[in-house]
Short mmCIF file of C-alpha atoms in Angstrom, two decimals:
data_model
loop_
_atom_site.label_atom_id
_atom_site.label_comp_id
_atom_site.label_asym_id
_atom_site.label_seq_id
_atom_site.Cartn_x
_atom_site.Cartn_y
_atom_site.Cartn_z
CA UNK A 1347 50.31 118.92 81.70
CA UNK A 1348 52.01 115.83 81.15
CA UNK A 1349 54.40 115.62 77.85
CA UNK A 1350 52.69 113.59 74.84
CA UNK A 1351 54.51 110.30 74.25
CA UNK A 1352 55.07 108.88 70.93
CA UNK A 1353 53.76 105.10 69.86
CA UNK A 1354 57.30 104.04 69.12
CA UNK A 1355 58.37 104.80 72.92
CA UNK A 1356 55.59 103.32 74.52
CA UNK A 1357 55.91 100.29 72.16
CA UNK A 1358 59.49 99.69 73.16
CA UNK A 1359 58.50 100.33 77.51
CA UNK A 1360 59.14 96.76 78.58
CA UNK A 1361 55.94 95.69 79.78
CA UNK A 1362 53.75 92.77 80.97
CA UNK A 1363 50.27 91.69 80.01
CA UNK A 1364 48.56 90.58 83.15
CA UNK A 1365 44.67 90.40 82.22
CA UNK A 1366 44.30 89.43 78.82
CA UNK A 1367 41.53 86.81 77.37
CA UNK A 1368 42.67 84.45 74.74
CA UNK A 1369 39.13 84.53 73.53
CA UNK A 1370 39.06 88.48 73.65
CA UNK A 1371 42.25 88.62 71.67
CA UNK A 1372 42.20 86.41 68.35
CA UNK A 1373 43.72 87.78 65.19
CA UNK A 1374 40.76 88.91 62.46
CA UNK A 1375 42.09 86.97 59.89
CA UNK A 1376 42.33 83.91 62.28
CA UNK A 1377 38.89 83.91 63.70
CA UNK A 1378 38.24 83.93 59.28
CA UNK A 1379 40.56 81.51 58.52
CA UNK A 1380 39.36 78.60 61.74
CA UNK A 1381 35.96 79.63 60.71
CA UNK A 1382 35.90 78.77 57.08
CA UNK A 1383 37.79 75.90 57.82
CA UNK A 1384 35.28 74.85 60.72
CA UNK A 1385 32.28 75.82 58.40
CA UNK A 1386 31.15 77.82 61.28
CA UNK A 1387 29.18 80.96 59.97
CA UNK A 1388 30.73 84.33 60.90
CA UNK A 1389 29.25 88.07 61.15
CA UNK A 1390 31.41 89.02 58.38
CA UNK A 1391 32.62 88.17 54.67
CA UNK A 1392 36.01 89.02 55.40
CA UNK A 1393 38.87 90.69 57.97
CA UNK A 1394 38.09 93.45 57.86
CA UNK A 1395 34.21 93.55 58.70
CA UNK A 1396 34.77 91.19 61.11
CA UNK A 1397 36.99 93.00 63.24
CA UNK A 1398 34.59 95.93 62.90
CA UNK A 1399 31.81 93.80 63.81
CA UNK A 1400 34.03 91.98 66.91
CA UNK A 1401 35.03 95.81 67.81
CA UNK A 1402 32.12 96.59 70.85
CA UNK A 1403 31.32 99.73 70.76
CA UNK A 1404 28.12 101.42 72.93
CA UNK A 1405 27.45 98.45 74.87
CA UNK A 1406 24.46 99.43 77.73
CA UNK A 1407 26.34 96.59 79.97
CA UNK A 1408 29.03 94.34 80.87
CA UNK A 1409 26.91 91.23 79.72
CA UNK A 1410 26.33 92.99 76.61
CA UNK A 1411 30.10 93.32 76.04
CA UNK A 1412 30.29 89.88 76.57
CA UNK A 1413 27.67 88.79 74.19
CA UNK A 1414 30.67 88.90 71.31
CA UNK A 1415 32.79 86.26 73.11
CA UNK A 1416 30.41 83.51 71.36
CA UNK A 1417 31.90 83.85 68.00
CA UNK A 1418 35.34 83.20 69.13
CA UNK A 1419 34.27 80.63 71.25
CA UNK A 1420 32.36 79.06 68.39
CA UNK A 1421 35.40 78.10 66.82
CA UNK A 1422 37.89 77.56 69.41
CA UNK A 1423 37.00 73.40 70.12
CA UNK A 1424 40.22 71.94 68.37
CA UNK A 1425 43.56 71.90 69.84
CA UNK A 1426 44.67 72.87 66.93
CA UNK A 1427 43.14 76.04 67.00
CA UNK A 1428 43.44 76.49 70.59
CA UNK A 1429 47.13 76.59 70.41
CA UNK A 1430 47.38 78.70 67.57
CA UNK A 1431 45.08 81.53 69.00
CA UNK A 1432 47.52 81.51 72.02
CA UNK A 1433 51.07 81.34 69.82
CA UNK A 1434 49.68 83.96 67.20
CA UNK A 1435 48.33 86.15 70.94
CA UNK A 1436 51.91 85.50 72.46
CA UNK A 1437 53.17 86.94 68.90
CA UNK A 1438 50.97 90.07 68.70
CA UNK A 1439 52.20 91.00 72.44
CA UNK A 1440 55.66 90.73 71.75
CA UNK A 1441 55.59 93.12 68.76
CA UNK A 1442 53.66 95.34 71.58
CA UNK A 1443 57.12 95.28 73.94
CA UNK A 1444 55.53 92.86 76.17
CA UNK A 1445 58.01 90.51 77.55
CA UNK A 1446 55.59 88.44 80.15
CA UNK A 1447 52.25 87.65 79.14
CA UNK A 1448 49.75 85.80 81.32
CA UNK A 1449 46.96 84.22 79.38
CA UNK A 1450 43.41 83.45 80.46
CA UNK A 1451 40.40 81.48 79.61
CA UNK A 1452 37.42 79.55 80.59
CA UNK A 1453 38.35 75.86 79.37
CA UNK A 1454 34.94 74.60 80.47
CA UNK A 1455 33.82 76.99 76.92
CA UNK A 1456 36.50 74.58 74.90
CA UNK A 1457 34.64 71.20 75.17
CA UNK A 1458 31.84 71.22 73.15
CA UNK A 1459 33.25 69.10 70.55
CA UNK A 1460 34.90 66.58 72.33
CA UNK A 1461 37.77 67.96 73.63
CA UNK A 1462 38.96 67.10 77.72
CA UNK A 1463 39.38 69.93 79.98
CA UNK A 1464 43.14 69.17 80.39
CA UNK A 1465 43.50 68.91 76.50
CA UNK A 1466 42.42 72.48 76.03
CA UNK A 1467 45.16 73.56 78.84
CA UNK A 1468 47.65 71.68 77.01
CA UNK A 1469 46.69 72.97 73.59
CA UNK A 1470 47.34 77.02 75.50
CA UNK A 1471 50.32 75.72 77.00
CA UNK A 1472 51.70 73.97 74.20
CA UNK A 1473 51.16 77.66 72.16
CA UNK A 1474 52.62 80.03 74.93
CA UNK A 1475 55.76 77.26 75.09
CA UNK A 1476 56.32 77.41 71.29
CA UNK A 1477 56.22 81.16 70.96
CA UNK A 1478 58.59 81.47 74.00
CA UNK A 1479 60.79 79.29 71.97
CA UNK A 1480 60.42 81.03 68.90
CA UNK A 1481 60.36 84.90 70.32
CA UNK A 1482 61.83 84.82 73.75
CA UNK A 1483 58.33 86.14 75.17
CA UNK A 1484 57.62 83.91 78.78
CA UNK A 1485 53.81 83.48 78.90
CA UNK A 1486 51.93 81.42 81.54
CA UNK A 1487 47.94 80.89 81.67
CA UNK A 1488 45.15 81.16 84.48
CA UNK A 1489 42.67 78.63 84.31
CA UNK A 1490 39.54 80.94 85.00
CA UNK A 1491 36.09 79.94 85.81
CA UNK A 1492 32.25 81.82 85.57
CA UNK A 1493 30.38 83.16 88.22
CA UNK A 1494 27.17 81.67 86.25
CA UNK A 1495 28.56 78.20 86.45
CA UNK A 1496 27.90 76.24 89.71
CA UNK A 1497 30.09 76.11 92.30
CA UNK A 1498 30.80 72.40 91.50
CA UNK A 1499 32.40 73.54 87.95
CA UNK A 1500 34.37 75.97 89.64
CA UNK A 1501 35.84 73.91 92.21
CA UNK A 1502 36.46 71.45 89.15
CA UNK A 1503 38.57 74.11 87.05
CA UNK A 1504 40.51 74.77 90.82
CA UNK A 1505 41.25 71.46 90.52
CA UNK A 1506 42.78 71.16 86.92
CA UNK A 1507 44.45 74.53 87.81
CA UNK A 1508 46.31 72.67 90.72
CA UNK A 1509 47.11 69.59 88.10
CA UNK A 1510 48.95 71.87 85.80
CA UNK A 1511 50.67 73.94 88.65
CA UNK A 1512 54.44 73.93 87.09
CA UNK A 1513 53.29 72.92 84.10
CA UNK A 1514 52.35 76.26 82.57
CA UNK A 1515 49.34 77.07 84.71
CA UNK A 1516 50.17 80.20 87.18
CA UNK A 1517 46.78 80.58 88.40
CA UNK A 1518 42.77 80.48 88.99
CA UNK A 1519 40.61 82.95 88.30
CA UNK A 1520 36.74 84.16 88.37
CA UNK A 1521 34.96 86.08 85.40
CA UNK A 1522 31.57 86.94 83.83
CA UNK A 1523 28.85 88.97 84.60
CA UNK A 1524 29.09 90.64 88.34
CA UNK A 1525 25.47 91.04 89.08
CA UNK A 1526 23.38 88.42 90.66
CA UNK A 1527 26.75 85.76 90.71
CA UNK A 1528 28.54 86.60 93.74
CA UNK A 1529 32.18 84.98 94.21
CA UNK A 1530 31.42 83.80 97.58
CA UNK A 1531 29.41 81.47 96.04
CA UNK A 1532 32.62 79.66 94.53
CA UNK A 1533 34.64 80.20 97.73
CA UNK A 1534 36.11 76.46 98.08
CA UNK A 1535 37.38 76.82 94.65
CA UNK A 1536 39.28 79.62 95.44
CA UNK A 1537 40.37 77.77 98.93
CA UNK A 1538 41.16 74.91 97.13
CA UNK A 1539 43.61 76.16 94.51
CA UNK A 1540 45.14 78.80 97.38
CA UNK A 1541 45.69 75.67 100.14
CA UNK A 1542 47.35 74.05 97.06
CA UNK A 1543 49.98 76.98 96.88
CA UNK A 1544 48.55 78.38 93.70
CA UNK A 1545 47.81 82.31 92.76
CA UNK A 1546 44.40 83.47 92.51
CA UNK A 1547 42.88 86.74 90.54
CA UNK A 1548 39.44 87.56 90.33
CA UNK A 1549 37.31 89.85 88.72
CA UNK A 1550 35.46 92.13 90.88
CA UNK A 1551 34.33 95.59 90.90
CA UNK A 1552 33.77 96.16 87.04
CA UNK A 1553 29.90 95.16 86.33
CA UNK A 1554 29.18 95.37 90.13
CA UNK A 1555 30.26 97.80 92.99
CA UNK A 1556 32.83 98.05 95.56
CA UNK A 1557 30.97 94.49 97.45
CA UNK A 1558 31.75 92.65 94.50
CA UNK A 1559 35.64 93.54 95.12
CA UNK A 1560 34.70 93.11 98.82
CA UNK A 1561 34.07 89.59 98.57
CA UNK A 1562 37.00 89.14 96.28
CA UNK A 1563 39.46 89.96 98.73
CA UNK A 1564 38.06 88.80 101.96
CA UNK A 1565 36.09 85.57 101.04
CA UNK A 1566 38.27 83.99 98.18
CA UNK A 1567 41.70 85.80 99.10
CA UNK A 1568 42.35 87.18 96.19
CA UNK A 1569 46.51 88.31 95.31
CA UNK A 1570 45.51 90.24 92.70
CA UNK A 1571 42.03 92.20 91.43
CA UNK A 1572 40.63 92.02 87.56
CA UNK A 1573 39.36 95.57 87.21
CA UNK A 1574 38.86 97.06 90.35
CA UNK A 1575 37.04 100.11 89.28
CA UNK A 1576 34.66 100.52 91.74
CA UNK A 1577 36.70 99.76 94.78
CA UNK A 1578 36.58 103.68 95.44
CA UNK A 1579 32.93 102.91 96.43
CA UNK A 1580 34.09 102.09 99.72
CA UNK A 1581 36.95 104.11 101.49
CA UNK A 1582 38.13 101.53 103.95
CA UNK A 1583 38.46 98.66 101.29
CA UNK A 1584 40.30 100.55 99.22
CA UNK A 1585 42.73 101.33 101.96
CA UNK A 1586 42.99 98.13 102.88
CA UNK A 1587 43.73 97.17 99.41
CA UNK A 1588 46.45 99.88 99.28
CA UNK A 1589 48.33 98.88 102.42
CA UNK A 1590 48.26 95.19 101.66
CA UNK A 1591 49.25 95.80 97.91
CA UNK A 1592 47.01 94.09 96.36
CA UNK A 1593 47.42 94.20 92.88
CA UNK A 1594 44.92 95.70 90.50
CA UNK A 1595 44.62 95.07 86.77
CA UNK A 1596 43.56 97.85 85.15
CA UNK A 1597 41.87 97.58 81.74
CA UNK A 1598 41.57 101.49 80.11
CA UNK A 1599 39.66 101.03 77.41
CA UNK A 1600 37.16 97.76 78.33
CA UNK A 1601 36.09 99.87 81.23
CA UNK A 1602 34.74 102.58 78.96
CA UNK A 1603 33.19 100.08 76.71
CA UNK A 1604 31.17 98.05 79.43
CA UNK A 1605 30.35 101.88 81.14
CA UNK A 1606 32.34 100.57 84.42
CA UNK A 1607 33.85 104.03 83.61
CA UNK A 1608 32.20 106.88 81.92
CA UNK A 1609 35.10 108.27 79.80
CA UNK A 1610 39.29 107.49 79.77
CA UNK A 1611 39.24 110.82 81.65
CA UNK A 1612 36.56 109.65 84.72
CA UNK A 1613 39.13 106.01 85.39
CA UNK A 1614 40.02 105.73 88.46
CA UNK A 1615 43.35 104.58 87.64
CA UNK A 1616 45.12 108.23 87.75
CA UNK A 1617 43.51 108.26 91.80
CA UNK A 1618 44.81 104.45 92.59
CA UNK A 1619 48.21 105.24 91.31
CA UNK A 1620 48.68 108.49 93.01
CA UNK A 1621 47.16 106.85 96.48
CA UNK A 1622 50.16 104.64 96.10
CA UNK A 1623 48.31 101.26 94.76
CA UNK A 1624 50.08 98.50 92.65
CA UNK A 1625 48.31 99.65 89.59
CA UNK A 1626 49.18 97.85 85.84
CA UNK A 1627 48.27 98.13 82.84
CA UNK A 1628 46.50 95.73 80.57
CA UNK A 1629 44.10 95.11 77.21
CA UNK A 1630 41.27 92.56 78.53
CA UNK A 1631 40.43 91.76 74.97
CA UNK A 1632 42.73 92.67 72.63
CA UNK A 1633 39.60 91.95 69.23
CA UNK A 1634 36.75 93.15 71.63
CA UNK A 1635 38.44 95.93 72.07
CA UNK A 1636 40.15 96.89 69.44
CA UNK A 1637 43.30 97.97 70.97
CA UNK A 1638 46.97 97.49 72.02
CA UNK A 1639 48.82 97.54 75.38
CA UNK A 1640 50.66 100.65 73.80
CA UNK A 1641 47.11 101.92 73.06
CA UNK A 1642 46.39 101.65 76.87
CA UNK A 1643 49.92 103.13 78.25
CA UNK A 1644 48.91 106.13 75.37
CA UNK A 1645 45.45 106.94 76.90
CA UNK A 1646 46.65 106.68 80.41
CA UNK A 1647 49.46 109.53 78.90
CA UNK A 1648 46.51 111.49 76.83
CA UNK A 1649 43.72 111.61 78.74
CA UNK A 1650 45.27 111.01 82.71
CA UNK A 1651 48.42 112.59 82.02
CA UNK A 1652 51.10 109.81 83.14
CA UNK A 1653 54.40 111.02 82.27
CA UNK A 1654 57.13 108.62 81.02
CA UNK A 1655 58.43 108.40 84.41
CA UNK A 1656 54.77 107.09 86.22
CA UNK A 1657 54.65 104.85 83.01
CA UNK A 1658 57.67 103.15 84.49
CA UNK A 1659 56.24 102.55 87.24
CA UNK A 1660 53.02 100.82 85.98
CA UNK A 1661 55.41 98.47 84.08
CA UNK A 1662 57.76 97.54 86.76
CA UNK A 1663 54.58 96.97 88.94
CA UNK A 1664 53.72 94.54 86.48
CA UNK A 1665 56.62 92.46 86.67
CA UNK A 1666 56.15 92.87 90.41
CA UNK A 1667 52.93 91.18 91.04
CA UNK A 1668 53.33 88.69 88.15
CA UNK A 1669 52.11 85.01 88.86
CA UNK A 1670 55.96 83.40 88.90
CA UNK A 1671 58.45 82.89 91.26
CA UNK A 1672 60.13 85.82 92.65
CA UNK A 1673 63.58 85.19 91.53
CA UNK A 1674 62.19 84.86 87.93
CA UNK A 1675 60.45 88.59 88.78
CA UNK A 1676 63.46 89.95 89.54
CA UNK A 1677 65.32 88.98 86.60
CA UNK A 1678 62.57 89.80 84.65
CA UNK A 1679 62.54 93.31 86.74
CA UNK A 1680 66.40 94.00 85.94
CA UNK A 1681 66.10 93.42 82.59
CA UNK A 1682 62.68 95.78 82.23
CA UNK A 1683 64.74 98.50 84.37
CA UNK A 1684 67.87 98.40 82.22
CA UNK A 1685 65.73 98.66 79.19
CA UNK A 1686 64.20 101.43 80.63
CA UNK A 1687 67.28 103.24 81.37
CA UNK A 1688 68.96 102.93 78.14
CA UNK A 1689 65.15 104.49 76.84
CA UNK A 1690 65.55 107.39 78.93
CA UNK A 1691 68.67 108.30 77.92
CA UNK A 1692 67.67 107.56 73.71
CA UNK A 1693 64.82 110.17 74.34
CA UNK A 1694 65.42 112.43 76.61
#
């Protein structure tokens, strides 16, 4: 039985924040304050019932998780608010030890007002940059398309991905409902952004079984996995996966929302890190989900007993498969493992 680990030393592990959604992860009082200022009607008179209301809790389905995402989206069409969603998200993980935070987001949702696609990437980049200036955290974004958009779209948000290569875009990436949307079908997006030396991530096995991670890795190539839950479906993929590394973003407590696990205790996670997989930890949707990166590292200690030690390990494997150059990892890496030192020796 693994040792119960306070908040405060969780808070202070260094850690990344691989899969996180901006438009799973705005503040309560900001989704209040854009929408009165919008005059866009909101479930909720103030703070405090909205985040109850944003907080999804017995959805039957991944698509019925998702259902919330419209009243975010509703009133994310400025720059303006774009860019503070991403500086105040930037903020919040800080404050949660994070040091690298990768933001994503469907900019093809952002236009329904007028705004360009490239104007909503420079509205996220243009937040990440400022809070890196103002709290030291480095963030990056993925551009991230929809399985239910056509192939055409996808190829489209590849494209802008490529455009803003170096200029605060790390990679592409595929989300929405599993079931029915296959990522083969948006293949040349995914061969587009890769034969244009960019990272690509896609979500697979959380809605859908171990074929939907299947055609992740072999037919769009995928460095890293959104999810991954159900790649123990099939033996020899997930073997594959293991001796090739490829990393897989685990998401605790979204998993047991959308039912792509039945409890914190049933995750896979505990199995994939003990088989030797590049496991790390992650929110998904901060508001959706009502929870913190030390919330996740916590249940993974609770309720799949990861000591302090393993929990090191999940960080550093972070830093390891994050979407920048390697020399920048390895800084990044020394400084997380000096941190984590000096930690050890404060609570041992």
């Amino acid at each position: 039985m693994s040792k119960t680990l306070t908040s405060d030393l969780l808070r202070q592990l260094p850690k990344t924040e691989l899969h996180c959604h901006l438009d799973g992860s705005v503040r309560p009082e900001t989704l209040l304050d854009l929408a009165r200022a919008q005059k866009i009607k909101v479930p909720g008179e103030n703070a405090d019932e909205l985040r109850d209301y944003m907080h999804v809790q017995g959805a039957a389905s991944l698509e019925e998780y998702l259902a919330r995402f419209e009243v975010t989206i509703s009133v994310m069409q400025t720059a303006e608010a774009i860019e503070r969603i991403a500086y105040e998200l930037a903020e919040d993980a800080l404050k949660d030890g994070v040091t690298y935070l990768e933001v994503r987001n469907a900019p093809v949702l952002n236009i329904r007002r007028g705004l360009t696609l490239p104007q909503v990437v420079e509205a996220t980049v243009r937040g990440l940059d400022k809070a890196e200036k103002d709290f030291g955290i480095m963030g990056r974004f993925i551009v991230t398309s929809l399985r239910n958009l056509s192939p055409a779209i996808s190829l489209d948000l590849a494209k802008l991905a490529v455009d803003f290569k170096n200029h605060g875009v790390c990679a592409f990436d595929l989300a929405g409902g599993e079931a029915g949307y296959p990522a083969a079908d948006h293949a040349e997006a995914f061969a587009y952004a890769r034969n244009n030396n960019l990272a690509v991530t896609v979500h697979a096995g959380e809605g859908y079984g171990a074929g939907s991670v299947e055609q992740a890795v072999h037919k769009c190539c995928a460095n890293r996995i959104g999810h991954g839950t159900r790649l123990l479906e099939d033996a020899e993929l997930t073997q594959y996966v293991t001796d090739r590394q490829i990393a897989i973003e685990i998401c605790l407590t979204s998993n047991v929302q959308t039912k792509a696990a039945e409890s914190y205790q049933a995750h896979p996670f505990r199995e994939y890190f003990d088989r030797g997989m590049s496991v790390s930890l992650n929110t998904d949707n901060r508001l959706m989900s009502n929870t913190t990166l030390t919330d996740e590292y916590a249940h993974a200690n609770k309720e799949l007993g990861f000591t302090f030690d393993e929990l090191t390990k999940v960080a550093i494997n972070g830093f390891r498969s994050a979407f920048i150059p390697w020399k920048e990892r390895n800084r990044l890496i020394a400084d997380a493992e000096k941190k984590i030192a000096s930690l050890k020796t404060k609570f041992a």
